[in-house]
CSV table of C-alpha atoms in Angstrom, one decimal:
chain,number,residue,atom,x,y,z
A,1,UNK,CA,125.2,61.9,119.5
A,2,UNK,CA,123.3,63.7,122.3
A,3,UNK,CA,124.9,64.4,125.6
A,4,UNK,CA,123.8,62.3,128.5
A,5,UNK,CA,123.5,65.8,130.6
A,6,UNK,CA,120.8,67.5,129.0
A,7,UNK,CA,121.7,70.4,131.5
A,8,UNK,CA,124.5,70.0,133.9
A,9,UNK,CA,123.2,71.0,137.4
A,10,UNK,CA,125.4,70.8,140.5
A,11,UNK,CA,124.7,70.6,144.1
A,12,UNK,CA,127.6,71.5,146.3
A,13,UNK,CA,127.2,70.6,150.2
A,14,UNK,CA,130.4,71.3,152.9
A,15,UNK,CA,131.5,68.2,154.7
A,16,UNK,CA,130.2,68.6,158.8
A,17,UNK,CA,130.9,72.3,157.8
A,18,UNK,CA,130.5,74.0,160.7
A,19,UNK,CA,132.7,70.9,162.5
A,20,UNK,CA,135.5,71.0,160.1
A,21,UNK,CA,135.8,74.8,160.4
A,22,UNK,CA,136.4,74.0,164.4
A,23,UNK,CA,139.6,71.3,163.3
A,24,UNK,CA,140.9,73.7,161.4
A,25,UNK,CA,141.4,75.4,164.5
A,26,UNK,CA,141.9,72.6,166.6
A,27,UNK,CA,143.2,69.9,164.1
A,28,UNK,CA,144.8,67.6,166.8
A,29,UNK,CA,141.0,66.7,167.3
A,30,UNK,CA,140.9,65.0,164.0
A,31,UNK,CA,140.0,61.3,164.3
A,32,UNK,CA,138.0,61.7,167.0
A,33,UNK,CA,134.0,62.0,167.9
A,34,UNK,CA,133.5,65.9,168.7
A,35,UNK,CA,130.0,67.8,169.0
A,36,UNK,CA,129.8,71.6,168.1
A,37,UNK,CA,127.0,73.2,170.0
A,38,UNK,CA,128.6,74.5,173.0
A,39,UNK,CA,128.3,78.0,174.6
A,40,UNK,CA,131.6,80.3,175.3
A,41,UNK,CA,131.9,78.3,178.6
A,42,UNK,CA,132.9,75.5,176.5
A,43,UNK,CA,135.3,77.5,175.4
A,44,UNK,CA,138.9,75.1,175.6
A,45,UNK,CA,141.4,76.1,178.2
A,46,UNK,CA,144.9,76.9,177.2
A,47,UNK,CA,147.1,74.8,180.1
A,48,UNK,CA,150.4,75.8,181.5
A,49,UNK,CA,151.7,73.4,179.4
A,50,UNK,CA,150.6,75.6,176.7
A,51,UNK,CA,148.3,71.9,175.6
A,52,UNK,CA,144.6,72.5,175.5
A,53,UNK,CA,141.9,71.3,177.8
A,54,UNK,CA,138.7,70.4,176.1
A,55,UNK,CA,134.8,70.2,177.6
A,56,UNK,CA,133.3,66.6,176.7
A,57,UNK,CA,130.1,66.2,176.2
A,58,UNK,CA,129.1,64.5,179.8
A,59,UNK,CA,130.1,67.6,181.1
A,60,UNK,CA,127.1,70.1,179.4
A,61,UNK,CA,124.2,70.7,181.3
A,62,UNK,CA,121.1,72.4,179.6
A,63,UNK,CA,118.3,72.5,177.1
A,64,UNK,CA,120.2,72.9,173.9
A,65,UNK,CA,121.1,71.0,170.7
A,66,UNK,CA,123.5,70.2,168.6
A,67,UNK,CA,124.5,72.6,165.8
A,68,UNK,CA,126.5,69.6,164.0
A,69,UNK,CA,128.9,66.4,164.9
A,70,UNK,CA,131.8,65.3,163.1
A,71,UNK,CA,131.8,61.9,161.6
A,72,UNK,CA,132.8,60.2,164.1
A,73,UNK,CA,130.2,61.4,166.2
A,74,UNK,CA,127.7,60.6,164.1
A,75,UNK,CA,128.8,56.9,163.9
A,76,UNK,CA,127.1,57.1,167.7
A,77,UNK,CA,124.2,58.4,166.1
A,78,UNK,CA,124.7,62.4,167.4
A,79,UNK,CA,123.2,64.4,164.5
A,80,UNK,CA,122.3,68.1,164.2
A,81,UNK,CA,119.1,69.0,165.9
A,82,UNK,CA,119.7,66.5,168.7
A,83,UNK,CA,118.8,67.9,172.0
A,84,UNK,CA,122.7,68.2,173.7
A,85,UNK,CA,121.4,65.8,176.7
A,86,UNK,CA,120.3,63.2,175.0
A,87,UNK,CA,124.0,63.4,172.6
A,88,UNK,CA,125.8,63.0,175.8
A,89,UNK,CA,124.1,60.0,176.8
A,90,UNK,CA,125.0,58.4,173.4
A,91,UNK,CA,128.7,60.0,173.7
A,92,UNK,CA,130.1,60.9,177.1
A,93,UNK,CA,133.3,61.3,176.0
A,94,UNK,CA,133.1,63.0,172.7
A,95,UNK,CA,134.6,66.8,172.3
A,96,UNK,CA,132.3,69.3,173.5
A,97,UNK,CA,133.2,72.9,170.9
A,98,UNK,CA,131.3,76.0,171.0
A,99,UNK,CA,129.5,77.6,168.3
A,100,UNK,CA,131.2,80.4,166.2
A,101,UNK,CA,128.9,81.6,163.4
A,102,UNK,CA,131.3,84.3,162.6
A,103,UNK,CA,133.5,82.2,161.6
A,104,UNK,CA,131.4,79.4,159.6
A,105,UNK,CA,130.0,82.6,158.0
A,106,UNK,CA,134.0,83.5,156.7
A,107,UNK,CA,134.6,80.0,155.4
A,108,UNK,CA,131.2,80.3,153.8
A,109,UNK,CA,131.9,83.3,151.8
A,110,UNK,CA,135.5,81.7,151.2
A,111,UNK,CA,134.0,78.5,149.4
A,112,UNK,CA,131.3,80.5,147.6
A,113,UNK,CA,134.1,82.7,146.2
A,114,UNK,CA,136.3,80.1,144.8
A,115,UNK,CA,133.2,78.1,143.3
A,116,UNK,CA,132.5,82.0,141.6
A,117,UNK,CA,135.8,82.3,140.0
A,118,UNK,CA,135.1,79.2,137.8
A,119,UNK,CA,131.7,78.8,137.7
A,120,UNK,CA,129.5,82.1,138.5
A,121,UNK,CA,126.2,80.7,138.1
A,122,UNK,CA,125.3,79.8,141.4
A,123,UNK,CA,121.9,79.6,143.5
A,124,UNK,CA,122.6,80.3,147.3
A,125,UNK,CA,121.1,77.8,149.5
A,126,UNK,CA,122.4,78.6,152.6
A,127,UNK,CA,125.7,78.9,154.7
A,128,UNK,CA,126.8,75.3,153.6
A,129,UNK,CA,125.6,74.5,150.1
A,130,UNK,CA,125.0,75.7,146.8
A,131,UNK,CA,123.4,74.8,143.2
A,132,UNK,CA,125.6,75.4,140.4
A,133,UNK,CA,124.4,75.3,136.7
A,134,UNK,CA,127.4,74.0,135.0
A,135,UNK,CA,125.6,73.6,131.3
A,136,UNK,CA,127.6,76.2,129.6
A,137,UNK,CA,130.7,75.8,131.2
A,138,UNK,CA,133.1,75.6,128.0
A,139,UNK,CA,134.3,72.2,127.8
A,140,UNK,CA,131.7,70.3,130.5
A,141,UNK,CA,130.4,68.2,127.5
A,142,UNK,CA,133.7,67.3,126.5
A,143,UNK,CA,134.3,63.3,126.4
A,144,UNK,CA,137.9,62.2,128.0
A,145,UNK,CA,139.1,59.2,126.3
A,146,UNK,CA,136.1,56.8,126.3
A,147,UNK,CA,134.3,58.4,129.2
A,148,UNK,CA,131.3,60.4,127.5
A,149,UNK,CA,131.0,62.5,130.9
A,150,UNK,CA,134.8,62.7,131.3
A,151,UNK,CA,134.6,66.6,130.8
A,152,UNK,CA,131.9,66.3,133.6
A,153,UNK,CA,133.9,64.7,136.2
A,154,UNK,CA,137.2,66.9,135.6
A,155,UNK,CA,135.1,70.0,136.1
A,156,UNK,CA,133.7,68.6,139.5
A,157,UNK,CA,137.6,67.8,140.7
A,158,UNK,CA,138.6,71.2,139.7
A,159,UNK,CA,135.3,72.9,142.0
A,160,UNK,CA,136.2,70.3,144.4
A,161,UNK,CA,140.2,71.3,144.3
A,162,UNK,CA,139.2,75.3,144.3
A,163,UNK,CA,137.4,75.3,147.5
A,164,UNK,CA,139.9,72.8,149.1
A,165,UNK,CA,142.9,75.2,148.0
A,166,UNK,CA,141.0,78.4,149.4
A,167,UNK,CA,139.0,76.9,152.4
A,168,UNK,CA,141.3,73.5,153.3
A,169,UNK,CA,137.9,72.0,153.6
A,170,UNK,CA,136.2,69.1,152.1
A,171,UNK,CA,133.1,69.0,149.9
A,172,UNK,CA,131.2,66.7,148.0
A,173,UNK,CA,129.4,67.3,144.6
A,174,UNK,CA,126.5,65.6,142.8
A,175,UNK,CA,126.4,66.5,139.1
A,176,UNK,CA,123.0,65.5,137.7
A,177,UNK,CA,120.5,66.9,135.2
A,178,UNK,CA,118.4,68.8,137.4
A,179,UNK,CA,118.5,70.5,141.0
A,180,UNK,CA,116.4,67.3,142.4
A,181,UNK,CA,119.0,64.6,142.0
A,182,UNK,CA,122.0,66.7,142.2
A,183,UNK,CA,120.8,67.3,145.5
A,184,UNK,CA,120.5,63.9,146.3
A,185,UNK,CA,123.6,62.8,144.6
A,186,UNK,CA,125.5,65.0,146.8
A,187,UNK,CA,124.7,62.9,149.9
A,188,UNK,CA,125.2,59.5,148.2
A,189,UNK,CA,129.3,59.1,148.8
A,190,UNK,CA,130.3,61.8,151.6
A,191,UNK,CA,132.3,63.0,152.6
A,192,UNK,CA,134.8,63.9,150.0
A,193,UNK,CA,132.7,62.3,147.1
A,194,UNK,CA,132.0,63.3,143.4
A,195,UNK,CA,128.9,61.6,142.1
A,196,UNK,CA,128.1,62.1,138.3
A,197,UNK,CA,124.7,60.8,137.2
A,198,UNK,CA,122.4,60.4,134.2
A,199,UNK,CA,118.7,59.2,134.0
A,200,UNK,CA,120.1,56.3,133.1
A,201,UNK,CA,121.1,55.8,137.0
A,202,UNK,CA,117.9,56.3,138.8
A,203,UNK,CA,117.1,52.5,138.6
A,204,UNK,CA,120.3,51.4,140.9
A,205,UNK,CA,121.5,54.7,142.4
A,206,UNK,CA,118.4,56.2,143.1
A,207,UNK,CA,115.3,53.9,143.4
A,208,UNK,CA,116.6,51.9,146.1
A,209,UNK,CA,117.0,54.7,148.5
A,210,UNK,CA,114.3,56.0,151.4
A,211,UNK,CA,111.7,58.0,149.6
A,212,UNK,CA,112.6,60.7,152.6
A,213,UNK,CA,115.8,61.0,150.8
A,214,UNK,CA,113.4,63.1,148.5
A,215,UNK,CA,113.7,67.4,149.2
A,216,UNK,CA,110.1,68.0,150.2
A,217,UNK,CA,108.6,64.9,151.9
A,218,UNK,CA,109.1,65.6,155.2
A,219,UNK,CA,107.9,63.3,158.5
A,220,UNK,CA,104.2,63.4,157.6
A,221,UNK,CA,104.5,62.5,153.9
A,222,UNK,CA,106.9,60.2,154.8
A,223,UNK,CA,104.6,58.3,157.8
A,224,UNK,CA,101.9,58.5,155.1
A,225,UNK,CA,103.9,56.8,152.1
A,226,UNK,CA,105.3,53.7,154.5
A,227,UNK,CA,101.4,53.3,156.1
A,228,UNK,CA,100.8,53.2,152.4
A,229,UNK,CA,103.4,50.3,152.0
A,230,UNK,CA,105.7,52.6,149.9
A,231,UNK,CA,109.2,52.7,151.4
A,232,UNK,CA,111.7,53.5,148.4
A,233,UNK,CA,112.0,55.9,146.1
A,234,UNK,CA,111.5,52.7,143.5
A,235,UNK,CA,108.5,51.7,144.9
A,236,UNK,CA,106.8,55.3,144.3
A,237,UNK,CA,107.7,55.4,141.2
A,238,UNK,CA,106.1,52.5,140.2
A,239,UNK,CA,102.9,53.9,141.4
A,240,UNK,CA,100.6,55.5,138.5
A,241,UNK,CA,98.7,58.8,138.5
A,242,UNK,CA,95.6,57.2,139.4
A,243,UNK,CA,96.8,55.7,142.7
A,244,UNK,CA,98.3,58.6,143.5
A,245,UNK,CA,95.4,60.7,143.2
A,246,UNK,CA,93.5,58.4,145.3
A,247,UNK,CA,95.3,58.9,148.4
A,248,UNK,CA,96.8,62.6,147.7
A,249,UNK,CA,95.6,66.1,146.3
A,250,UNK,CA,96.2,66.5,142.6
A,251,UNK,CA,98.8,68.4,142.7
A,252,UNK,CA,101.2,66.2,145.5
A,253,UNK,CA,100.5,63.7,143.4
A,254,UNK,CA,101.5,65.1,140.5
A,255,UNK,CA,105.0,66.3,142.3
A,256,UNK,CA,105.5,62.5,144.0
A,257,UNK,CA,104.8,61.0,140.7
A,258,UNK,CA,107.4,63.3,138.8
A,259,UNK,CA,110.3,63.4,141.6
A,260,UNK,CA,110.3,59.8,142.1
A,261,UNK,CA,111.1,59.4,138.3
A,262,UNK,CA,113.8,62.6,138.5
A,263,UNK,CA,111.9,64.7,137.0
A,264,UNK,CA,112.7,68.4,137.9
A,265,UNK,CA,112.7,71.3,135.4
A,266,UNK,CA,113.3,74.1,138.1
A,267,UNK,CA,116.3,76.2,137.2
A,268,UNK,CA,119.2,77.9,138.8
A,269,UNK,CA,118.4,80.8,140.5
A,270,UNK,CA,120.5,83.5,141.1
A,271,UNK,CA,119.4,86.1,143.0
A,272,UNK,CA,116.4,85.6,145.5
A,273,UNK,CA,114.7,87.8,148.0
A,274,UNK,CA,114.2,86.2,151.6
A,275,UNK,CA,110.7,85.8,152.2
A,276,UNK,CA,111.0,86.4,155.8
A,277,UNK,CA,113.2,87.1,158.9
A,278,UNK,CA,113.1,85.6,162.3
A,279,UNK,CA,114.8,85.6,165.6
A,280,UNK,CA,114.0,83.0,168.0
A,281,UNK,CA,116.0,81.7,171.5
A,282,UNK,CA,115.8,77.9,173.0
A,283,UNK,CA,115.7,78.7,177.0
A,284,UNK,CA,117.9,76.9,179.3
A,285,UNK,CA,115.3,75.9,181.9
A,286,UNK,CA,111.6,75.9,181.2
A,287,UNK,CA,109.8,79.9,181.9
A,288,UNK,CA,106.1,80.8,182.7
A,289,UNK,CA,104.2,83.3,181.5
A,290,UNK,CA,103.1,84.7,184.6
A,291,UNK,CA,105.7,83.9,187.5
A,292,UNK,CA,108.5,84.5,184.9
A,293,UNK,CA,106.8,87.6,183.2
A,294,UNK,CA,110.1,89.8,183.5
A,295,UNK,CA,112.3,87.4,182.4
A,296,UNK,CA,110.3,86.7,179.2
A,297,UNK,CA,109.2,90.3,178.3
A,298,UNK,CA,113.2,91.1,178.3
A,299,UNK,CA,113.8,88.0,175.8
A,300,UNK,CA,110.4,89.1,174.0
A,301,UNK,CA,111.0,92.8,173.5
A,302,UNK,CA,115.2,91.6,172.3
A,303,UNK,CA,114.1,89.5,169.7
A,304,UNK,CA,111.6,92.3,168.4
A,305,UNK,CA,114.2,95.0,168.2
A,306,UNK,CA,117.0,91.9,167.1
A,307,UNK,CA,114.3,91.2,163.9
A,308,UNK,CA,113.7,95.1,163.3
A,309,UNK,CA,117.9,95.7,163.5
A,310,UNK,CA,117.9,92.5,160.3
A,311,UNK,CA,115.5,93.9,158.7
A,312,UNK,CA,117.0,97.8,158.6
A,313,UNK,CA,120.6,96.3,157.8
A,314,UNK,CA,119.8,94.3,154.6
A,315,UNK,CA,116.7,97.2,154.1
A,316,UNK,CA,113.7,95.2,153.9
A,317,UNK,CA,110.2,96.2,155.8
A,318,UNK,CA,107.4,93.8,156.7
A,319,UNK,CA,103.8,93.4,156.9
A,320,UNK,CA,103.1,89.7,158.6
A,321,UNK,CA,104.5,89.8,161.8
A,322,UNK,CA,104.2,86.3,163.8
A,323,UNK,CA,105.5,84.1,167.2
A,324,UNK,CA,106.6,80.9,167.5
A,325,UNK,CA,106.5,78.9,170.9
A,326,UNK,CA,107.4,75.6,171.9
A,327,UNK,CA,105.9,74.3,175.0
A,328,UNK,CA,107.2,71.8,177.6
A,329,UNK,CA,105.8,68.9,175.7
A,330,UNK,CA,107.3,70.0,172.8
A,331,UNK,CA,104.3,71.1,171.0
A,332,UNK,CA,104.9,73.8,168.9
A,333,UNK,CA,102.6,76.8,168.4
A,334,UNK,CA,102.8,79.8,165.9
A,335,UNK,CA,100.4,83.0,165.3
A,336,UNK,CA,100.6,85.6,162.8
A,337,UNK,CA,99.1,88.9,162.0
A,338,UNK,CA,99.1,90.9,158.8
A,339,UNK,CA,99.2,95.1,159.2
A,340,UNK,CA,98.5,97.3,156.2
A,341,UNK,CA,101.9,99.0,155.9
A,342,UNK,CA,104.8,97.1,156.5
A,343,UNK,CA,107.4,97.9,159.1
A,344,UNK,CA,111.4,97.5,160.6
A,345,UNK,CA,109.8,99.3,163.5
A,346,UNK,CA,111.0,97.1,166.9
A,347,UNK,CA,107.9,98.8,168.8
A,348,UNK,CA,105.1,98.3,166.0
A,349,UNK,CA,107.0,95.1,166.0
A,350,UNK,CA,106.5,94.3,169.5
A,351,UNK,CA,103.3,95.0,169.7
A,352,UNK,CA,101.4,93.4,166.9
A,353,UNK,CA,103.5,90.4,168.2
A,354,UNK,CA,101.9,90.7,172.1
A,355,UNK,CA,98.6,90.8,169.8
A,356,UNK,CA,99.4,87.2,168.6
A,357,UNK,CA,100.7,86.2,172.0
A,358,UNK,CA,96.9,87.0,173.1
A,359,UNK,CA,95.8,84.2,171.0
A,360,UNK,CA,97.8,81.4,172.5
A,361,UNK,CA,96.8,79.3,175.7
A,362,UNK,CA,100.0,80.4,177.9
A,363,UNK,CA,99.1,78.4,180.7
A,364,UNK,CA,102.1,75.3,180.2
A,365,UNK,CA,105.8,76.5,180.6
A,366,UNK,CA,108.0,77.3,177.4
A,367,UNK,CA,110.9,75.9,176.4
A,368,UNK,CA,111.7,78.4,172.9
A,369,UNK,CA,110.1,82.3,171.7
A,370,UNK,CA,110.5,83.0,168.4
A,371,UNK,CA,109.9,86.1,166.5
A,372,UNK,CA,109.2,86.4,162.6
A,373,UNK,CA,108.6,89.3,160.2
A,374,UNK,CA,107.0,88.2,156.4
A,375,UNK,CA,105.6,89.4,153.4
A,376,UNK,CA,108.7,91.4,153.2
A,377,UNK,CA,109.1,94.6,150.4
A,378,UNK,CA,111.3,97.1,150.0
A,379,UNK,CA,110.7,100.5,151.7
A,380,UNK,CA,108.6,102.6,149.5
A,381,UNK,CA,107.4,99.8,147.4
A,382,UNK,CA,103.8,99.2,147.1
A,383,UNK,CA,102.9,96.2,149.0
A,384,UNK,CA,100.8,93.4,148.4
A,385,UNK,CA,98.1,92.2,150.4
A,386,UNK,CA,98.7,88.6,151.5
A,387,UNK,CA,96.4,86.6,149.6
A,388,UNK,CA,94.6,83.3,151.1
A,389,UNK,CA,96.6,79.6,150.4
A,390,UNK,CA,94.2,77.1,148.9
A,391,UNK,CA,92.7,74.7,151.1
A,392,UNK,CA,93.5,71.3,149.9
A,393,UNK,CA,90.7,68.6,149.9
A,394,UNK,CA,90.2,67.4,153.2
A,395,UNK,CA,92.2,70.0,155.1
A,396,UNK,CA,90.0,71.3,157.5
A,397,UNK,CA,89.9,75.6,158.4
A,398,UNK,CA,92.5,77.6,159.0
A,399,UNK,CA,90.0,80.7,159.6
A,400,UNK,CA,92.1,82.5,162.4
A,401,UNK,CA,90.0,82.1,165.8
A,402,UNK,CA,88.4,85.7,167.5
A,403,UNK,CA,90.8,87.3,169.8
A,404,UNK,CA,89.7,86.9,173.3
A,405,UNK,CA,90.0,89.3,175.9
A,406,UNK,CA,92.5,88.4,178.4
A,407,UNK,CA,90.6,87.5,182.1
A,408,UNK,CA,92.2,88.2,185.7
A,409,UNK,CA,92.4,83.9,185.9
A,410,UNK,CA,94.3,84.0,183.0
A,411,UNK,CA,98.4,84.2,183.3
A,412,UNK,CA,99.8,87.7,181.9
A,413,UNK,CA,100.7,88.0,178.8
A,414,UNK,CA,104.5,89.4,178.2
């Protein structure tokens, strides 16, 4: 008799990670709602007492946003990404920690290490969470007593167990056929959880959920699906080709057609190349182009050289260099421009980026500056020429628009 696991595919994902790494340091904090996105201001205060003195979050003043919440925090609705101001008027009184990268970056190597030493195939998908491909793991399609995937869940214990034992963290696992529900799976009973499922499981574990519980339909797709009357994962499924391709391009309709019914033949990969670098800064108050010129060309010119140092360290060199800004009504803008041989250069950096900067309307305030190097290669190698994406039907131009020359009425550029 077949296995119900065709392939054995699973997606790790840290519990809060970058939360619980701050109660392991702090663990009489446990239990209660804390927010991780503080500066070293926030730092706590050792007392006389030798007891601790924590910031809350009614006391942070600025324009930033939270890195990630415990739990409990959440349960007020204070997620990652939420601007820090607007967290504090949902949570006053929860725990205000600042970031420390350095060490979220230790645990991360920690938990990657013990998932290695029992299972080495392993796709890196960031500082919290990896795919594992678990298929020829000796034993994994061994049945335990009546249980057919017993050999399955034992295996997802023992990763679970192996990063607890190196790390003291939680995480939780999805086991599935492909990287698509495994990644879903993960999410489905956190924190702590182990979910193992087959095909056989998409009708009550996975149809009924929010189609933007999918990897890859974002905000748009997802406004477009419930104006289309499609709200689960369920309901786009039972939508044919046809439809589909009525009211998307071939080919996302192909993809929504095949992920709604699981179907995902990508495999595990392990090694990758990034496909870019970028350095970008969220201010604390609102800057102008022109009356705070010096401010901005410092911040500018620090990202540039902080791209170019990346880049140098881990021995790439560019050839797409853009900007990203974010204006005072949020709206977010980027540029690029491509140069014929690619670069780690912070000066040839700057200055195709002040080229792209000519192209924007800098006339509101910004609120972030970003700085991004792409089309990356190794030094030496021959590079390829960026080649045009396909427009899809109804998409109108992306033709990049003439550079104008900057006029006296214009604010300077930084």
């Amino acid at each position: 008799m077949s296995h119900p696991l065709p392939r054995v595919i699973a997606h790790l994902d840290m519990d809060a990670f970058y939360a619980s790494v701050e109660l392991l340091r702090y663990p009489m904090l446990r239990g209660q709602a804390a927010v991780v996105g503080g500066g070293r201001r926030h730092t706590p205060v050792e007392q006389a007492d030798g007891t601790l003195k924590f910031f809350k979050l009614e006391d942070y003043a600025g324009r930033g946003v939270v890195t990630t919440s415990t739990y409990e925090a959440r349960a007020f609705g204070v997620f990652s990404g939420m601007g820090m101001m607007k967290a504090a008027a949902l949570a006053p009184h929860a725990v205000l920690l600042p970031t420390d990268f350095d060490s979220y970056r230790h645990y991360s190597r920690k938990f990657k290490a013990a998932v290695a030493e029992i299972a080495p195939v392993i796709e890196d998908r960031g500082i919290d969470e990896i795919y594992i491909d678990l298929t020829d793991v000796p034993g994994i399609r061994d049945p335990i007593g009546h249980d057919p995937l017993g050999g399955v869940r034992a295996f997802g214990h023992e990763l679970k167990n192996n990063v607890r034992r190196a790390t003291g963290l939680t995480c939780s696992v999805g086991i599935t056929p492909n990287k698509l529900l495994s990644k879903i799976a993960s999410e489905l009973d956190k924190p702590n959880g182990l979910t193992v499922l087959t095909m056989d499981d998409l009708p009550t574990r996975i149809w009924p959920l929010p189609v933007r519980r999918i990897n890859g339909i974002g905000p748009k797709a997802g406004a477009r699906l419930d104006a289309l009357g499609i709200h689960t994962i369920g309901e786009l499924a039972a939508r044919d080709m046809d439809w589909l391709a009525r009211h998307f391009t071939l080919n996302t309709a192909q993809w929504l057609h095949d992920v709604s019914r699981g179907l995902d033949e990508r495999p595990v990969v392990t090694n990758s190349d990034p496909v870019s670098m970028s350095r970008e800064t969220t201010f604390d108050r609102d800057l102008h182009a022109r009356r705070d010129r010096p401010e901005l060309s410092a911040i500018f010119t620090e990202l540039c050289t902080q791209v170019a140092a990346d880049l140098a360290r881990k021995g790439w060199v560019g050839r797409t260099i853009g900007i990203k800004l974010r204006f005072d009504d949020f709206k977010t803008v980027t540029r690029d421009q491509s140069i014929a041989i690619p670069t780690a250069d912070p000066a040839e950096i700057r200055q195709i980026a002040g080229q792209c900067l000519k192209r924007v309307d800098l006339t509101r305030r910004l609120r972030l500056l970003g700085v991004r190097v792409g089309g990356l290669s190794r030094p030496g190698a021959t590079a390829t020429a960026p080649r045009a994406k396909a427009k899809a039907a109804g998409q109108a131009s992306t033709a990049r628009p003439p550079q104008v020359e900057e006029r006296p009425d214009e604010p300077t550029l930084f």
